[in-house]
JSON list of C-alpha atoms in Angstrom, two decimals:
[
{"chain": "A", "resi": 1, "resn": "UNK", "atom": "CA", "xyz": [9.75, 14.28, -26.71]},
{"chain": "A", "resi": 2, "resn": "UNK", "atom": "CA", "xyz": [7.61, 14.92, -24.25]},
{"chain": "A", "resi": 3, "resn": "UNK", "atom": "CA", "xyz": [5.09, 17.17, -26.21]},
{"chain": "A", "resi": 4, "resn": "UNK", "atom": "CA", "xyz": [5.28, 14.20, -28.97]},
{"chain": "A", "resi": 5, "resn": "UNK", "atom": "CA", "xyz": [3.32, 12.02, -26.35]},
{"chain": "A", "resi": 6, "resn": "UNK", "atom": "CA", "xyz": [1.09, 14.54, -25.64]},
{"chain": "A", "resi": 7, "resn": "UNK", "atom": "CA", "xyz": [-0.42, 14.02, -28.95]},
{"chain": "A", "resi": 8, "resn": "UNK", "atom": "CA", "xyz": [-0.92, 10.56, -29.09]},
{"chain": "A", "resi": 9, "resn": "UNK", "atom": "CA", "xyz": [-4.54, 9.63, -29.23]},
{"chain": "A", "resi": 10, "resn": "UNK", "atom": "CA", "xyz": [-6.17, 8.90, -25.78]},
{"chain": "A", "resi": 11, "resn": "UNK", "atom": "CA", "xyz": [-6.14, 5.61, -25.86]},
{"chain": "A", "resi": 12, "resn": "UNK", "atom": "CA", "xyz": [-2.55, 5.46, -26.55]},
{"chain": "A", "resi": 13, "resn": "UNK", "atom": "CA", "xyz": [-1.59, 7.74, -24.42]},
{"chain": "A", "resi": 14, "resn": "UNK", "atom": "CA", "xyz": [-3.36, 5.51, -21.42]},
{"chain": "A", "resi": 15, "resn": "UNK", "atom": "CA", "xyz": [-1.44, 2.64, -22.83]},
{"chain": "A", "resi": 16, "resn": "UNK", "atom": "CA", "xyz": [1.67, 4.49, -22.37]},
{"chain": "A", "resi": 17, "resn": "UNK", "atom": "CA", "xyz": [0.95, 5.30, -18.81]},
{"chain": "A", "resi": 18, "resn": "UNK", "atom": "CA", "xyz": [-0.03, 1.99, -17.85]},
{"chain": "A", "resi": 19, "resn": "UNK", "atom": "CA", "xyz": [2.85, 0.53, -19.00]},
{"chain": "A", "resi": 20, "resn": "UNK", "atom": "CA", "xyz": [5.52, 3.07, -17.08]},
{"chain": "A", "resi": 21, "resn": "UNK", "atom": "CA", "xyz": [3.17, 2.76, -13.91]},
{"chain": "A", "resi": 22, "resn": "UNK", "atom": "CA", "xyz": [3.48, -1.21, -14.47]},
{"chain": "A", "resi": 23, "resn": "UNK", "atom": "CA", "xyz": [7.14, -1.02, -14.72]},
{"chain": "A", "resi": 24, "resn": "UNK", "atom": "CA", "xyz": [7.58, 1.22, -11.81]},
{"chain": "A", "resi": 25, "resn": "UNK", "atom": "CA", "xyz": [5.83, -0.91, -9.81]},
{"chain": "A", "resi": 26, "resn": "UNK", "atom": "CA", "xyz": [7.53, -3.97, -10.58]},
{"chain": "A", "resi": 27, "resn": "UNK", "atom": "CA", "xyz": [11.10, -2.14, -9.39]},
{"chain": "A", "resi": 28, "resn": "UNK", "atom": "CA", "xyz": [9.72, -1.51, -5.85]},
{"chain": "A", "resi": 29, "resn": "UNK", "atom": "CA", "xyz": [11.16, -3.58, -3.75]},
{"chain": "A", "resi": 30, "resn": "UNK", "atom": "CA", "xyz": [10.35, -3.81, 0.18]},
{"chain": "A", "resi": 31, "resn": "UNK", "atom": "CA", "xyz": [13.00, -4.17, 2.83]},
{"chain": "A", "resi": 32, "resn": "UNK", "atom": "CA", "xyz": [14.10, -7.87, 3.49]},
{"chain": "A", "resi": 33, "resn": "UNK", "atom": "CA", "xyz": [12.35, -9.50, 6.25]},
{"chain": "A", "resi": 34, "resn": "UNK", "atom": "CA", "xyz": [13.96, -11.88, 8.23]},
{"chain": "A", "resi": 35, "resn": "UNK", "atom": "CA", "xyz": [12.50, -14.99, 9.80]},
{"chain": "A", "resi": 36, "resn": "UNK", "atom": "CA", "xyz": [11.81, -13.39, 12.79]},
{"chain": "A", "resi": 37, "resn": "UNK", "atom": "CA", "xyz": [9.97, -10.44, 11.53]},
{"chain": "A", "resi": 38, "resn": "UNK", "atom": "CA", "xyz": [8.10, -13.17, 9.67]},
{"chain": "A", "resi": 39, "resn": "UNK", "atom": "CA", "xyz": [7.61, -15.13, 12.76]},
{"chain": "A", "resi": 40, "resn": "UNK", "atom": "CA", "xyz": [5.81, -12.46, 14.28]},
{"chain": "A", "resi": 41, "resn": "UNK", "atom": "CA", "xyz": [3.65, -11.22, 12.08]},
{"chain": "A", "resi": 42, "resn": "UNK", "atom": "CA", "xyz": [2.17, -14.92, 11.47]},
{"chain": "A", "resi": 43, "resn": "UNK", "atom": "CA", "xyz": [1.79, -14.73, 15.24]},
{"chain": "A", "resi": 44, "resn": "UNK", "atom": "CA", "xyz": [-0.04, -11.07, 15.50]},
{"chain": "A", "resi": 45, "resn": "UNK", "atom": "CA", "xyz": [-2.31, -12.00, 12.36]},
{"chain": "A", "resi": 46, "resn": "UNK", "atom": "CA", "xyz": [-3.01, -15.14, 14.11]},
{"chain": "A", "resi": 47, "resn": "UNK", "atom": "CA", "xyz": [-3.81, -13.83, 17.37]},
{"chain": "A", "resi": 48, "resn": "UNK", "atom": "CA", "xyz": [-6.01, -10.76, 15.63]},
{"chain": "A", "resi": 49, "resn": "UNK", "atom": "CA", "xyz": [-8.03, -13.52, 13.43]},
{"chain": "A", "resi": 50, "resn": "UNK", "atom": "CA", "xyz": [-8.47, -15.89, 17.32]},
{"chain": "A", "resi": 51, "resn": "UNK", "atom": "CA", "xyz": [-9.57, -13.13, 19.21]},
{"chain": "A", "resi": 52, "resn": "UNK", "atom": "CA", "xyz": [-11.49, -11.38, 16.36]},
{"chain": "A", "resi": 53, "resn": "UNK", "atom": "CA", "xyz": [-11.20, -7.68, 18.31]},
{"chain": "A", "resi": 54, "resn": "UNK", "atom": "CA", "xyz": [-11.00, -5.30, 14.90]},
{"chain": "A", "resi": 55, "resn": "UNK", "atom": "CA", "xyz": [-10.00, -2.35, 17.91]},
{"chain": "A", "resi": 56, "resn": "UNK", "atom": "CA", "xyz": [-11.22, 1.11, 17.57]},
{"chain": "A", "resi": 57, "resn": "UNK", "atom": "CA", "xyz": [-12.19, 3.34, 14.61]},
{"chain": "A", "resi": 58, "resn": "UNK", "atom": "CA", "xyz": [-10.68, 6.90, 14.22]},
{"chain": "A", "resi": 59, "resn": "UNK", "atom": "CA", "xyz": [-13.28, 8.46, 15.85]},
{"chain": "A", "resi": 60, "resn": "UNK", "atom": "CA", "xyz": [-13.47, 6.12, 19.21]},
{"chain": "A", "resi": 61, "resn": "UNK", "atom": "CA", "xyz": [-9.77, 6.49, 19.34]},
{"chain": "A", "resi": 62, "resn": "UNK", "atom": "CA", "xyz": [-9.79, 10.53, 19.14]},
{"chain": "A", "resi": 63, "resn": "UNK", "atom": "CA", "xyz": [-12.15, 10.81, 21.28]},
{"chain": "A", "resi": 64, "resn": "UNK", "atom": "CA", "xyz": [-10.55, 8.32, 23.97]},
{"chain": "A", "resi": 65, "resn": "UNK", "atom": "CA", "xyz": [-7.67, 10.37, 23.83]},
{"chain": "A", "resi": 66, "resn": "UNK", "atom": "CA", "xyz": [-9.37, 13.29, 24.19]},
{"chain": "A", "resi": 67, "resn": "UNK", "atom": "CA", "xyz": [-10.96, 12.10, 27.23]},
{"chain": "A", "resi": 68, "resn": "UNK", "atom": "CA", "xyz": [-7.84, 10.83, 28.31]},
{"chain": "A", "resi": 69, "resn": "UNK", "atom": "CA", "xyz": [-6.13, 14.05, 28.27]}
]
């Protein structure tokens, strides 16, 4: 079956994988948040977008840590 597929023209082919990616990704489900969890993320997205503070990049962190240590 498998070596079937692999004949299909190209542009089938891409078809075909488009399609099982696009069901795939319509089974994943995430885990259930409750209102809580909701709660606070609105409230840490809110305070990030107020205070505007994007933190530190990799690099600034590593070598804080570094430092640190």
């Amino acid at each position: 079956m498998v070596n079937d597929l692999l004949t299909l023209p190209l542009a089938q082919r891409l078809e075909l994988v488009q399609t099982l990616w696009d069901s795939i990704a319509a089974e994943q489900i995430g885990p259930e948040l409750t209102d809580a969890d909701k709660q606070l993320i609105d409230q840490r997205l809110e305070s990030f977008l107020t205070d505007g503070d994007t933190g530190l990049d990799a690099d600034a962190l590593l070598a804080a840590i570094e430092q640190s240590l």
